Coordinates of C-alpha atoms in Angstrom, one line a residue:
M25 CA 69.8 -135.8 16.5
Q26 CA 66.7 -134.9 18.5
H27 CA 64.1 -137.5 19.4
R28 CA 61.0 -137.4 21.5
H29 CA 62.6 -139.0 24.6
E30 CA 65.5 -136.5 24.7
Y31 CA 65.9 -134.7 28.0
F32 CA 65.7 -130.9 28.1
P33 CA 66.7 -129.3 31.4
L34 CA 64.5 -126.5 32.7
Q35 CA 66.2 -123.1 32.4
A36 CA 66.0 -120.3 35.0
Q37 CA 64.5 -117.9 32.4
Q38 CA 61.7 -120.4 31.7
I39 CA 60.9 -120.6 35.5
E40 CA 60.5 -116.9 35.7
T41 CA 58.2 -116.9 32.6
L42 CA 56.0 -119.8 33.8
S43 CA 55.7 -118.7 37.5
P44 CA 52.5 -116.7 38.0
Q45 CA 53.0 -113.5 39.9
I46 CA 50.0 -113.8 42.2
S47 CA 50.0 -111.9 45.4
V48 CA 48.5 -113.3 48.6
T49 CA 47.0 -110.9 51.2
N50 CA 48.7 -112.5 54.1
P51 CA 51.5 -114.8 52.9
K52 CA 53.4 -114.8 56.2
W53 CA 50.5 -116.4 58.2
L54 CA 49.9 -118.9 55.5
D55 CA 53.6 -119.9 55.3
V56 CA 53.7 -120.4 59.1
Q57 CA 50.7 -122.6 59.1
V58 CA 51.9 -124.7 56.2
C59 CA 55.4 -125.1 57.7
W60 CA 53.7 -126.2 61.0
L61 CA 51.7 -128.8 59.1
L62 CA 54.8 -130.1 57.3
N63 CA 56.9 -130.4 60.5
R64 CA 54.0 -131.9 62.4
G65 CA 54.5 -135.3 60.9
E66 CA 52.0 -138.1 60.4
Q67 CA 49.2 -137.9 62.9
Q68 CA 45.6 -138.8 63.1
S69 CA 43.2 -136.2 61.8
L70 CA 40.1 -135.0 63.5
S71 CA 36.9 -136.9 62.9
F72 CA 34.1 -135.6 60.7
E73 CA 32.0 -134.9 63.8
Q74 CA 34.9 -133.0 65.5
W75 CA 35.4 -130.8 62.4
T76 CA 31.7 -130.1 62.3
N77 CA 31.6 -129.1 66.0
L78 CA 34.8 -127.0 65.6
Y79 CA 33.5 -124.9 62.8
R80 CA 30.2 -124.4 64.5
D81 CA 32.0 -123.2 67.6
L82 CA 34.2 -120.8 65.7
L83 CA 31.4 -119.4 63.6
V84 CA 29.3 -118.7 66.7
K85 CA 32.1 -117.1 68.7
N86 CA 33.2 -114.9 65.9
G87 CA 29.8 -113.6 64.8
F88 CA 29.4 -115.6 61.6
A89 CA 26.4 -117.6 62.8
K90 CA 22.8 -116.9 62.1
G91 CA 20.8 -118.9 64.6
C92 CA 22.1 -122.5 64.3
Y93 CA 23.4 -122.0 60.8
C94 CA 26.3 -120.2 59.1
N95 CA 25.8 -116.6 57.9
Y96 CA 27.2 -117.5 54.4
P97 CA 27.1 -114.1 52.8
L98 CA 29.0 -112.6 55.7
L99 CA 31.6 -115.3 55.7
K100 CA 32.0 -115.1 51.9
E101 CA 32.5 -111.3 52.2
A102 CA 35.2 -111.9 54.9
I103 CA 37.1 -114.3 52.7
E104 CA 37.1 -112.0 49.7
S105 CA 38.3 -109.1 52.0
V106 CA 41.4 -111.0 53.4
W107 CA 42.3 -113.1 50.4
S108 CA 42.9 -111.7 46.9
E109 CA 40.4 -112.7 44.3
E110 CA 43.2 -113.5 41.8
W111 CA 44.9 -115.9 44.2
L112 CA 41.6 -117.6 45.2
R113 CA 40.6 -118.1 41.5
S114 CA 44.1 -119.5 40.7
M115 CA 43.7 -122.0 43.5
N116 CA 40.0 -122.7 42.5
L117 CA 38.9 -121.5 45.9
F118 CA 36.8 -118.5 45.0
P119 CA 33.5 -119.0 46.8
N120 CA 30.2 -118.9 44.8
E121 CA 26.5 -119.1 45.6
T122 CA 25.9 -122.7 44.6
E123 CA 25.0 -125.2 47.3
S124 CA 27.8 -127.6 46.2
D125 CA 30.5 -125.0 46.7
W126 CA 33.3 -126.0 49.1
L127 CA 32.6 -123.1 51.5
H128 CA 29.0 -124.2 51.9
K129 CA 30.0 -127.7 52.6
I130 CA 32.9 -126.9 55.1
T131 CA 30.5 -124.9 57.3
R132 CA 27.9 -127.6 57.4
K133 CA 28.0 -131.2 58.6
H134 CA 31.2 -132.8 57.4
R135 CA 30.7 -135.8 55.2
K136 CA 34.1 -135.7 53.4
S137 CA 37.6 -134.4 53.9
F138 CA 38.7 -131.0 52.7
S139 CA 42.1 -129.8 51.5
Y140 CA 44.5 -128.0 53.8
L141 CA 44.1 -124.8 51.8
E142 CA 40.3 -124.9 52.1
H143 CA 40.7 -125.2 55.9
L144 CA 43.3 -122.4 56.1
V145 CA 41.3 -120.0 53.8
A146 CA 38.2 -120.4 55.9
L147 CA 39.8 -120.4 59.3
Y148 CA 41.8 -117.2 58.6
A149 CA 38.7 -115.4 57.4
I150 CA 36.8 -116.5 60.6
Q151 CA 39.5 -115.6 63.1
K152 CA 42.6 -113.8 61.9
D153 CA 44.8 -114.4 64.9
I154 CA 44.0 -118.2 64.9
K155 CA 46.7 -120.8 64.9
L156 CA 46.3 -124.2 63.3
S157 CA 47.9 -125.9 66.3
E158 CA 45.2 -124.3 68.6
V159 CA 42.5 -125.4 66.1
I160 CA 43.6 -129.0 66.3
D161 CA 43.8 -129.0 70.1
R162 CA 40.3 -127.4 70.3
G163 CA 38.9 -129.9 67.8
K164 CA 40.2 -132.9 69.8
S165 CA 38.3 -131.6 72.9
L166 CA 35.0 -131.6 71.0
V167 CA 34.3 -135.4 71.1
K168 CA 30.6 -135.5 70.7
S169 CA 27.8 -133.1 70.0
N170 CA 25.8 -131.9 73.0
I171 CA 22.6 -133.9 73.0
K172 CA 19.7 -131.7 74.0
K173 CA 17.9 -133.2 77.0
V174 CA 14.2 -133.4 76.3
K175 CA 12.0 -132.9 79.3
L176 CA 9.3 -135.5 79.4
T177 CA 5.9 -134.4 80.1
T178 CA 4.1 -136.0 83.0
F179 CA 0.8 -137.8 82.6
S180 CA -1.6 -139.6 84.8
K181 CA -2.0 -143.4 85.0
T182 CA -5.7 -142.9 84.4
K183 CA -5.1 -141.3 81.0
M184 CA -2.7 -144.1 80.1
R185 CA -5.4 -146.7 81.0
E186 CA -8.0 -144.9 79.0
N187 CA -5.9 -144.6 75.9
Q188 CA -4.8 -148.2 76.1
K189 CA -8.5 -149.3 76.5
I190 CA -9.6 -147.3 73.4
W191 CA -6.7 -148.6 71.3
L192 CA -7.2 -152.2 72.4
N193 CA -10.8 -152.2 71.4
Q194 CA -10.1 -150.7 68.0
V195 CA -7.1 -152.9 67.2
K196 CA -9.0 -156.1 68.2
Q197 CA -11.9 -155.1 65.9
F198 CA -10.1 -153.7 62.9
G199 CA -6.4 -154.4 63.2
A200 CA -3.6 -151.9 63.7
K201 CA -3.6 -150.1 60.3
V202 CA -7.3 -149.8 59.8
A203 CA -7.8 -148.7 63.5
R204 CA -5.2 -145.9 63.0
K205 CA -7.0 -144.6 59.9
N206 CA -10.4 -144.9 61.6
G207 CA -10.0 -141.7 63.5
N208 CA -7.6 -142.9 66.2
E209 CA -4.4 -141.2 65.0
S210 CA -4.1 -139.0 68.1
T211 CA -4.5 -142.1 70.4
Y212 CA -1.9 -143.9 68.4
M213 CA 0.6 -141.1 68.6
W214 CA 0.1 -140.5 72.3
L215 CA 0.7 -144.2 73.1
Y216 CA 3.7 -144.2 70.7
R217 CA 5.3 -141.4 72.7
H218 CA 4.5 -142.6 76.2
N219 CA 4.3 -146.4 76.0
R220 CA 5.7 -147.5 72.7
D221 CA 6.7 -151.1 73.8
W222 CA 3.1 -151.8 74.8
L223 CA 1.7 -150.3 71.6
L224 CA 4.0 -152.3 69.3
N225 CA 3.4 -155.5 71.1
T226 CA -0.3 -155.0 71.0
N227 CA -0.3 -154.2 67.3
N228 CA 1.8 -157.3 66.6
K229 CA -0.5 -159.5 68.6
Y230 CA -3.6 -158.4 66.8
K231 CA -2.0 -158.0 63.4
R232 CA -4.3 -158.6 60.4
P233 CA -3.3 -159.0 56.8
I234 CA -5.0 -156.5 54.6
P235 CA -6.2 -158.2 51.3
V236 CA -5.0 -156.2 48.3
V237 CA -7.4 -156.5 45.4
N238 CA -5.9 -155.5 42.1
N239 CA -8.8 -154.4 39.8
R240 CA -6.6 -152.7 37.2
V241 CA -6.7 -155.7 34.8
D242 CA -9.9 -157.5 33.6
W243 CA -8.4 -161.0 33.7
K244 CA -11.6 -162.6 32.3
S245 CA -11.4 -160.5 29.2
R246 CA -7.7 -161.0 28.9
D247 CA -8.1 -164.7 29.3
M248 CA -10.4 -164.8 26.2
E249 CA -8.1 -162.7 24.2
I250 CA -5.1 -164.9 24.9
V251 CA -7.0 -168.1 24.0
R252 CA -7.9 -166.5 20.7
A253 CA -4.3 -165.7 20.1
F254 CA -3.3 -169.3 20.9
I255 CA -5.8 -170.6 18.4
R256 CA -4.4 -168.4 15.7
I257 CA -0.8 -169.5 16.5
I258 CA -1.7 -173.2 16.5
N259 CA -3.8 -172.9 13.2
K260 CA -0.8 -171.2 11.6
H261 CA 1.7 -174.0 12.5
S262 CA -0.6 -177.1 12.6
D263 CA 0.1 -178.1 9.0
D264 CA 3.9 -177.4 9.2
V265 CA 5.4 -180.8 9.8
S266 CA 8.9 -179.4 9.9
G267 CA 8.1 -176.7 12.4
P268 CA 9.4 -176.4 16.0
R269 CA 7.8 -178.2 18.9
L270 CA 4.6 -176.5 19.9
S271 CA 5.4 -176.7 23.7
I272 CA 3.7 -174.5 26.3
K273 CA 6.8 -172.3 26.6
W274 CA 7.1 -171.9 22.8
L275 CA 3.4 -171.0 22.4
V276 CA 3.6 -168.4 25.2
S277 CA 6.8 -166.9 23.7
Q278 CA 4.8 -166.1 20.5
L279 CA 2.6 -163.7 22.3
D280 CA 3.4 -160.0 22.6
T281 CA 2.8 -160.2 26.3
G282 CA 4.4 -163.6 26.8
T283 CA 6.4 -162.7 29.9
S284 CA 3.3 -161.5 31.8
V285 CA 1.2 -164.4 30.6
E286 CA 3.8 -166.9 31.9
K287 CA 3.9 -165.1 35.2
Y288 CA 0.1 -164.8 35.7
L289 CA -1.0 -168.0 34.1
Y290 CA -2.7 -169.0 37.3
K291 CA -5.1 -166.1 36.7
L292 CA -6.0 -167.4 33.2
P293 CA -7.9 -170.6 33.6
L294 CA -9.1 -170.9 29.9
A295 CA -5.6 -170.3 28.6
S296 CA -4.2 -172.9 31.0
I297 CA -6.8 -175.5 29.9
Y298 CA -6.2 -174.8 26.2
L299 CA -2.4 -175.1 26.6
A300 CA -2.7 -178.3 28.5
R301 CA -5.0 -179.7 25.7
Y302 CA -3.3 -178.5 22.5
S303 CA 0.4 -178.1 23.4
E304 CA 2.7 -180.6 21.9
S305 CA 4.4 -183.2 24.2
I306 CA 7.8 -184.7 23.6
T307 CA 6.3 -187.9 22.2
D308 CA 4.1 -185.9 19.8
Y309 CA 7.0 -184.0 18.6
Q310 CA 9.2 -187.1 18.0
I311 CA 6.4 -188.8 16.1
R312 CA 6.0 -185.7 13.9
R313 CA 9.7 -185.8 13.1
I314 CA 9.5 -189.4 12.1
T315 CA 6.4 -188.7 10.0
Q316 CA 8.2 -185.9 8.3
V317 CA 11.1 -188.3 7.3
M318 CA 8.6 -190.9 6.0
I319 CA 6.9 -188.3 3.9
M320 CA 10.2 -187.0 2.5
T321 CA 11.5 -190.4 1.5
R322 CA 8.3 -192.0 0.2
P323 CA 7.6 -194.3 -1.6
N324 CA 10.9 -195.8 -0.4
I325 CA 11.1 -197.5 3.0
L326 CA 14.3 -196.7 4.8
P327 CA 15.9 -198.9 7.4
R328 CA 15.2 -198.1 11.0
W329 CA 18.7 -196.6 11.8
Q330 CA 18.5 -194.3 8.8
I331 CA 15.0 -193.0 9.8
L332 CA 16.4 -192.2 13.3
R333 CA 19.4 -190.4 11.9
L334 CA 17.3 -188.2 9.5
S335 CA 14.8 -187.4 12.2
G336 CA 17.6 -186.6 14.7
L337 CA 16.6 -189.2 17.2
S338 CA 18.1 -192.2 18.9
D339 CA 16.9 -195.2 20.9
E340 CA 18.2 -193.4 24.1
R341 CA 16.3 -190.2 23.4
M342 CA 13.0 -191.7 22.2
T343 CA 10.1 -192.2 24.5
Q344 CA 8.5 -195.6 24.9
M345 CA 5.4 -194.5 22.9
T346 CA 7.6 -193.2 20.1
C347 CA 9.5 -196.4 19.9
E348 CA 6.4 -198.4 19.7
F349 CA 5.0 -196.2 17.0
L350 CA 8.1 -196.5 14.8
D351 CA 8.3 -200.3 15.2
S352 CA 4.6 -200.7 14.4
L353 CA 4.9 -198.4 11.4
L354 CA 7.9 -200.4 10.0
T355 CA 6.1 -203.7 10.7
N356 CA 3.0 -202.6 8.8
F357 CA 5.1 -201.2 5.9
W358 CA 7.1 -204.5 5.5
A359 CA 3.9 -206.5 5.8
L360 CA 2.3 -204.6 3.0
R361 CA 5.5 -204.9 0.9
G362 CA 5.5 -208.6 1.4
Q363 CA 2.1 -208.9 0.0

């Protein structure tokens, strides 16, 4: 009985059916290079910098360079002429015009690795008699890019002293940033090129903080608006004995712009004074909870422990003032009842 884990061996006829009959323009060269790679064993590859320099060297020597850059249309045409389009498309190596194409990237500065087929396809199109073993040896010899030596221009000490004097007068008076924007860009750049250490030390010595004035917000007007909003909130909840504690944080959270108000409260003097005056302290909140219980249970007078339980308080959590209020309240109630 067949089941989904049953093994079905592959038949020769199926292999012939499944195998794509794709011709390669130069299979012998490709086979030789792949065999050399397989027999080479595990070895360290060239660095990204060595691959970059290697391709630049090959492109220049074989006429595929245009100035300092690769002549991409010419190289693309060479690849399409030596490799069949059908085989390139089957290997997903057919070059296109997009900047992200593998052929664009392999001829530029290397920032990632490329597959062996991408290297072989490009190298054979650049130089048909090339051998991969020679390519690796040539790449190893290219350790670093040749750094162009910049010839420094000579200048007189008199000019140096003049520019230093001009800049020193300006930076003492205005500070580095303002002095530069005050028509001294050329002096700044000249000193930066010829005596950068002196320039940076001088700028640091006479550094001046530039005050940033943010006039985008009318804080006085906003302060008045926020105070009006606080008045509306407190009037709405002032008669609600069972409501939450009217703390500063809770009142600020009721505003649409609560986060910014909390952050810039130091710029809102009227709002700060109003909150300090009308916000509810812990003692006020505890007394309100006790008052709520007394209103709910009137005209009965409950024992002290029962009042604390219904109000969610305890002797440990009550403040000194709340404790004195409750004791005074009960004393007065029992005194009146005794009469």
